[in-house]
Coordinates of C-alpha atoms in Angstrom, one line a residue:
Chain A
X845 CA -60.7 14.8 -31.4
X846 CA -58.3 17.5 -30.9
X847 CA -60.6 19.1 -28.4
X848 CA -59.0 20.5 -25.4
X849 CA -60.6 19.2 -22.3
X850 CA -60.0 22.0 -20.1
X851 CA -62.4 24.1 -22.3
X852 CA -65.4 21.8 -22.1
X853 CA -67.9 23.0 -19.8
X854 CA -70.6 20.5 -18.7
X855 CA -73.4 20.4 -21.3
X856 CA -70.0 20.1 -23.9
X857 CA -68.7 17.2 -21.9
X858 CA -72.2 15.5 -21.9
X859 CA -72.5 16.4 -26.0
X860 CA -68.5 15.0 -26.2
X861 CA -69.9 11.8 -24.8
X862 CA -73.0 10.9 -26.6
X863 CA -70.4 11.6 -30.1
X864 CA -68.8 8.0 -29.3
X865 CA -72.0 7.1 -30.6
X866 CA -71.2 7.3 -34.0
X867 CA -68.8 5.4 -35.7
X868 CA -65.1 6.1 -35.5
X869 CA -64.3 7.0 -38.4
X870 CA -66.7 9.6 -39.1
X871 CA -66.3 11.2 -35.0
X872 CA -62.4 11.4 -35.9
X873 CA -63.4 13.3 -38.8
X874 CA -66.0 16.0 -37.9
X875 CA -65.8 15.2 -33.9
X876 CA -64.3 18.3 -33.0
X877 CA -66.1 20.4 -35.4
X878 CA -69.1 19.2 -34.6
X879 CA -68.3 19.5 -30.6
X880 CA -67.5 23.2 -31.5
X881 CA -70.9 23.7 -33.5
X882 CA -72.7 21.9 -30.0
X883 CA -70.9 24.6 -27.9
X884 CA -71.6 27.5 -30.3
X885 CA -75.2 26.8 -30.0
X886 CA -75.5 26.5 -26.5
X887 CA -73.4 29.6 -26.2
X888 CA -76.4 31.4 -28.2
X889 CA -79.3 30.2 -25.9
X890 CA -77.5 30.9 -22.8
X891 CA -79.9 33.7 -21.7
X892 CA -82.8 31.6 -22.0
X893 CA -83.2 28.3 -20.4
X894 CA -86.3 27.5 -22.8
X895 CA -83.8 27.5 -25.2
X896 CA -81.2 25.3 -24.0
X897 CA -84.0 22.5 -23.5
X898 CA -84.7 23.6 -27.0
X899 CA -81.5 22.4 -28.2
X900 CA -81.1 19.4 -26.1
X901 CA -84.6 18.4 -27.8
X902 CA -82.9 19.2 -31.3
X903 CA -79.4 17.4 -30.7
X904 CA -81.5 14.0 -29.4
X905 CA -83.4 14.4 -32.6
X906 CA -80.4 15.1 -34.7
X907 CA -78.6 12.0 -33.4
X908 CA -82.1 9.8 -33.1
X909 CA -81.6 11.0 -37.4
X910 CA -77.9 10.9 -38.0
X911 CA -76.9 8.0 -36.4
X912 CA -78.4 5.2 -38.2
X913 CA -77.3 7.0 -41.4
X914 CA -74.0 6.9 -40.8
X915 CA -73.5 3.7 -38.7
X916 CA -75.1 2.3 -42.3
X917 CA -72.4 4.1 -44.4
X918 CA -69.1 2.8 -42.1
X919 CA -70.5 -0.9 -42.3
X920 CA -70.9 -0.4 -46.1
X921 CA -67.5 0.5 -46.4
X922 CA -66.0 -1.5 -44.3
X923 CA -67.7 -4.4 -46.6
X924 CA -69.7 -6.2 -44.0
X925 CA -72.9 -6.2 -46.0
X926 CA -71.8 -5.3 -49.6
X927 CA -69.7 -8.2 -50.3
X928 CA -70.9 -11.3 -49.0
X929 CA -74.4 -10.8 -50.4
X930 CA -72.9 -10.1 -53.9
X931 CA -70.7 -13.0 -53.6
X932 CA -73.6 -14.6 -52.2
X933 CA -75.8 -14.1 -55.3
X934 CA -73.0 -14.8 -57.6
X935 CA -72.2 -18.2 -56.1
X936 CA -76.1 -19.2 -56.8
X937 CA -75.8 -18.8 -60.1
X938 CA -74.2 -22.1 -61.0
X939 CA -77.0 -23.7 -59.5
X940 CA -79.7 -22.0 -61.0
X941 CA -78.1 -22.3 -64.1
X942 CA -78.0 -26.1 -64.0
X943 CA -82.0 -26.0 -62.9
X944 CA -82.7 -23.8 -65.7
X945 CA -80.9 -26.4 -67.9
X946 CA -82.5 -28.7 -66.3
X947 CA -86.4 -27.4 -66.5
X948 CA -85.3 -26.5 -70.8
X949 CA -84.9 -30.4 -70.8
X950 CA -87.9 -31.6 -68.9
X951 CA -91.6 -30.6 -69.5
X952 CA -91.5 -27.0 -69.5
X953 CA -88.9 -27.0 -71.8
X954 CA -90.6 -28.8 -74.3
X955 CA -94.0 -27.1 -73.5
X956 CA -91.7 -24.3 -74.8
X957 CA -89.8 -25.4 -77.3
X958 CA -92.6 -27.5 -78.6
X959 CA -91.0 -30.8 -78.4
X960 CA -92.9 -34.0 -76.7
X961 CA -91.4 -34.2 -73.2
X962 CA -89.2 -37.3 -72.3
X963 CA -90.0 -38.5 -68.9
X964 CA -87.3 -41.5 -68.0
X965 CA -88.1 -43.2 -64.7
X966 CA -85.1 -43.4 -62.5
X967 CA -84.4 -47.4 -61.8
X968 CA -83.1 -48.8 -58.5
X969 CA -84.8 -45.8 -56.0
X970 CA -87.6 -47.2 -54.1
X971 CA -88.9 -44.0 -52.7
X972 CA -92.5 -43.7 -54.1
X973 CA -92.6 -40.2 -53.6
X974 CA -89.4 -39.3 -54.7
X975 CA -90.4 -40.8 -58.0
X976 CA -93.6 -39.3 -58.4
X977 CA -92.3 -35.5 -57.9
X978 CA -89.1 -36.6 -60.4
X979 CA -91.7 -38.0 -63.2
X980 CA -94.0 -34.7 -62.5
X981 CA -91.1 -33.0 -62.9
X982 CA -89.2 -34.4 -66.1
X983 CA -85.9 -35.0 -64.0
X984 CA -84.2 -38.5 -63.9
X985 CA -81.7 -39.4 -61.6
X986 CA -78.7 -38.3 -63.2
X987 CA -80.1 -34.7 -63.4
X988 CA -81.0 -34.9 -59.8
X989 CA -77.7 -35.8 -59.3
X990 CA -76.1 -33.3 -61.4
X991 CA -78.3 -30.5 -59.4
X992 CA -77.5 -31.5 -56.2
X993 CA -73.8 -31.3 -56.8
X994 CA -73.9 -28.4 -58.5
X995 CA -76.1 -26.8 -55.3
X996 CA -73.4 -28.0 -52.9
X997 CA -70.5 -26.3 -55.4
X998 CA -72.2 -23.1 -54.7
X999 CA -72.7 -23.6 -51.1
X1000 CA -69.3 -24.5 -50.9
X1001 CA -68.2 -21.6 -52.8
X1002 CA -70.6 -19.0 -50.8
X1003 CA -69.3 -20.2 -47.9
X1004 CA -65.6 -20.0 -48.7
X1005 CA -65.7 -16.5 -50.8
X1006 CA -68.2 -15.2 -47.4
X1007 CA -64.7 -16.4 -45.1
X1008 CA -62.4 -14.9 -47.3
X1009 CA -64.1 -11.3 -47.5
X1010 CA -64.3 -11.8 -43.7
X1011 CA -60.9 -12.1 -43.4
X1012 CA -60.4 -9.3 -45.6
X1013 CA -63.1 -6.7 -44.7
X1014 CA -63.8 -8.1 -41.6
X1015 CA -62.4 -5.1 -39.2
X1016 CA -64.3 -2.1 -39.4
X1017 CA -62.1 0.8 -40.7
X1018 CA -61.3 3.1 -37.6
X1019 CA -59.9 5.9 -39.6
X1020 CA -61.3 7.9 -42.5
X1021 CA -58.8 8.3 -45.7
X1022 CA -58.9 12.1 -44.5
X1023 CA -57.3 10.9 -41.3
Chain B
X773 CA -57.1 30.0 -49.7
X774 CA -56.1 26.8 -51.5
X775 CA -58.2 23.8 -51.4
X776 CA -58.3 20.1 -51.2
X777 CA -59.2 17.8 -54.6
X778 CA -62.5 16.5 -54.4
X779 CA -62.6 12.7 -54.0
X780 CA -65.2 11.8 -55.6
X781 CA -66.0 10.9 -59.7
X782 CA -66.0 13.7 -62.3
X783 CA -68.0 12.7 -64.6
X784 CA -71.8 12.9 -62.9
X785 CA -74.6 14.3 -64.4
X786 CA -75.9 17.0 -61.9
X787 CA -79.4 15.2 -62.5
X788 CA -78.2 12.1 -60.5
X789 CA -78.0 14.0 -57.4
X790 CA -81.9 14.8 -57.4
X791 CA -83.7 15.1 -55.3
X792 CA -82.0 16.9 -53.1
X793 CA -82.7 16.8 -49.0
X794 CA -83.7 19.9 -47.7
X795 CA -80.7 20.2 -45.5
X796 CA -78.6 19.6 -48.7
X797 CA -79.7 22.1 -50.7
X798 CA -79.9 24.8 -48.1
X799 CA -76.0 24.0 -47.3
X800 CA -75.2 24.1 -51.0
X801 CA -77.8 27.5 -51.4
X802 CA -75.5 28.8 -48.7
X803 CA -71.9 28.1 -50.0
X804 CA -73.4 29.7 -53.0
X805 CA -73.0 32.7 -51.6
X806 CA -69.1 32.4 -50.0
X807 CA -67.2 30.0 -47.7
X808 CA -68.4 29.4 -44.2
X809 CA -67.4 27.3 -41.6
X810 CA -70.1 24.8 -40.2
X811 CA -72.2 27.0 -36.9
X812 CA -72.1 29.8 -39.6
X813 CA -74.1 27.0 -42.2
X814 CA -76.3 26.2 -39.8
X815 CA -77.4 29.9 -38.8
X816 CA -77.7 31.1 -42.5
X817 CA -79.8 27.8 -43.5
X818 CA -82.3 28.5 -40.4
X819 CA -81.9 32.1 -41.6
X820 CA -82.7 31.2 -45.1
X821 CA -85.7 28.7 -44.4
X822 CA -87.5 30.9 -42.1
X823 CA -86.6 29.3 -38.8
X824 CA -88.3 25.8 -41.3
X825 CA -85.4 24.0 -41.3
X826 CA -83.3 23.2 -37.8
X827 CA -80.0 21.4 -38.5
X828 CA -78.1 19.7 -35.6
X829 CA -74.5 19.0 -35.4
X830 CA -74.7 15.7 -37.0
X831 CA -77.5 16.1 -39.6
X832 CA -75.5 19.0 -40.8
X833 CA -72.0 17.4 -40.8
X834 CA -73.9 14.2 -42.2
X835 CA -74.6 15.9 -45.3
X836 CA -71.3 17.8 -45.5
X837 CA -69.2 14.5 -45.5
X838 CA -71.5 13.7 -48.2
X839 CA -71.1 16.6 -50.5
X840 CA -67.2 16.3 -50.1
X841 CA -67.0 12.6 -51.3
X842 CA -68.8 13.4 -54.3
X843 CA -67.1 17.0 -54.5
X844 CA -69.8 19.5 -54.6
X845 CA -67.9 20.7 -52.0
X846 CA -64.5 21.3 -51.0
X847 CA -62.9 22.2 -47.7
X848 CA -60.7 24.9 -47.6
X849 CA -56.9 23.8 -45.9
X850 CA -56.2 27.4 -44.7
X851 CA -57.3 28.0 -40.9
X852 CA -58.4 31.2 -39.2
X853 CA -55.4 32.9 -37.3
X854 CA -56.3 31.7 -33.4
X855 CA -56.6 35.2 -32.6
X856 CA -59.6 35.9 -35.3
X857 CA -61.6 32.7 -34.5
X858 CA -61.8 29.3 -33.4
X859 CA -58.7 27.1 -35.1
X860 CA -60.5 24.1 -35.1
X861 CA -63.6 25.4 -37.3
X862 CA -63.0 24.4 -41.2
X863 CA -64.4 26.4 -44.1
X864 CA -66.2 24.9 -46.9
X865 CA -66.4 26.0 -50.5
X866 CA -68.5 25.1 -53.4
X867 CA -67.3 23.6 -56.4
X868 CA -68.2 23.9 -60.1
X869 CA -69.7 21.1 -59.7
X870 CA -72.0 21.8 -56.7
X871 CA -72.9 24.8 -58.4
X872 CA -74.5 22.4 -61.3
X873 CA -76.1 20.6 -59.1
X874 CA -77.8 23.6 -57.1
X875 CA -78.5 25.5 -60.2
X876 CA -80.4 22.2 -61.6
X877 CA -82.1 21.4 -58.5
X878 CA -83.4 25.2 -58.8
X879 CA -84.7 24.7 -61.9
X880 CA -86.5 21.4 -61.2
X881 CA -88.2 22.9 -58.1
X882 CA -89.3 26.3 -60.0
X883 CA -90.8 23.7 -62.6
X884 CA -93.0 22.2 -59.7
X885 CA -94.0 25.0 -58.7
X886 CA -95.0 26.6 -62.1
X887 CA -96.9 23.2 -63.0
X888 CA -98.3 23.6 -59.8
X889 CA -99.2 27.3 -60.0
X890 CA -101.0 26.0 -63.3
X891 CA -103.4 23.6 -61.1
X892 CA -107.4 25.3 -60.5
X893 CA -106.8 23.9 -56.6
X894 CA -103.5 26.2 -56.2
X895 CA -105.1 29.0 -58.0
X896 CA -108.5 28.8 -55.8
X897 CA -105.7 28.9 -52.7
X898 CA -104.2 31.5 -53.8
X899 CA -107.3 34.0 -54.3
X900 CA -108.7 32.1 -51.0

């Protein structure tokens, strides 16, 4: 942090410490400043001790308030949370897309588009149940097989875009373009 | 004193920036007024508010890091001689565009309070 050691006197040193609290990139950047703006205070209540318990109160505050700010800020840029949730979302949409082709073609659809609604029974599935929610629902087999595939594509894309930001953004960035 | 580009994008309406924090606009109301280094914010902001508004090290520096990457402020690459001050301590300046944004954050606050000055329950305050 560029701070000299030898001028650190023990409330600095304690202060100097509880800065690896934050993240990296952000100590490296205003660390020393920061440390200096610590000392300058202290310096200023030194007469009364009310005051020195007065800042201690203040800097626990200020870090209790700072701290999850900017821990949120270094793990937005280093992409942990940003990009897998957009790629994420994206991937879903093939899915959803197919369902909402899917419901246009079956009951609802033709609720909406005023057309009478074509309910084909899937042959050759013996699950009672299964059949009952698939007539309910307007879907034959085909389209139940058309959504599930098109569910695992997104999966399967989620899953490999999620590894491949990882691999990218996966390290948090130690050092601020400033740096 | 030369001074660094700001990094962050040019074209933002000041509006976008509002509300601003306390602790934001009191550093921006400050720079306003010259270039100070950070212990010198902090004292003229506690100055400013009355003793109302108490920054610490990293609520203060918080906000500064922000108002450099969208360049409503600037930091200022010239250093005091060692034998004047601390050479560690950096200087911060307002921009043109910082000075939008504090000018239209004034305005919107002296519009609350005239709307509010307008209200019967501020007026029976005020004569209470």
């Amino acid at each position: 942090m560029g701070t000299c050691r030898s001028d650190l006197n023990g409330p600095a040193r304690v202060y100097r410490f509880l800065l690896w609290l934050y993240p990296p990139g952000f100590r490296l950047r205003f660390g020393a400043e920061m440390l200096l703006v610590f000392q300058d205070s202290y310096r200023a209540g030194e007469e009364r001790p009310a005051s020195r318990l007065d800042l201690w109160i203040l800097t626990l505050r200020d870090l209790a308030s700072a701290l999850p700010g900017e821990w949120w800020q270094a793990l937005m840029r280093a992409g942990k949370f940003e990009f897998p949730i957009r790629q994420w979302a994206d991937s879903l949409v093939i899915p959803f897309t197919v369902m909402a082709y899917l419901a246009a073609e079956g009951p609802l659809g033709a609720a909406l588009l005023r057309k009478p609604p074509e309910l084909p029974l899937a042959h050759g599935c013996g699950n009672a149940s299964v059949l009952a929610c698939m007539q309910s629902t307007g879907l034959d087999s085909t389209c139940l097989g058309i959504t599930m595939v098109a569910a695992l594509l997104g999966i399967l894309s989620a899953m490999i875009t999620a590894r491949s930001n990882r691999a990218a953004f996966g390290t948090i960035n130690l050092h601020s373009p400033g740096n | 004193m030369s001074r660094r580009e700001p990094h962050g994008p040019d074209r933002v309406a000041p509006q976008s920036f509002q509300p601003l924090t306390p602790a934001v606009f009191y550093i921006l109301l400050v720079l306003a007024e010259g270039d100070w280094h950070g212990y010198a914010i902090m004292q003229e902001a506690n100055r400013r508010s009355e003793g109302a508004l108490r920054l610490g090290p990293g609520t203060l520096y918080a906000a500064i890091s922000r108002l450099l990457k969208d360049g409503l402020i600037v930091e200022l690459e010239e250093r005091p001689a060692p034998e004047l001050d601390d050479a560690r301590r950096r200087y911060y300046r307002l921009t043109g565009r910082g000075s939008m944004v504090l000018s239209a954050e004034a305005k919107r606050l002296a519009e609350l309070a005239r709307q509010a000055r307008s209200t019967r329950a501020v007026r029976e305050l005020k004569h209470a």
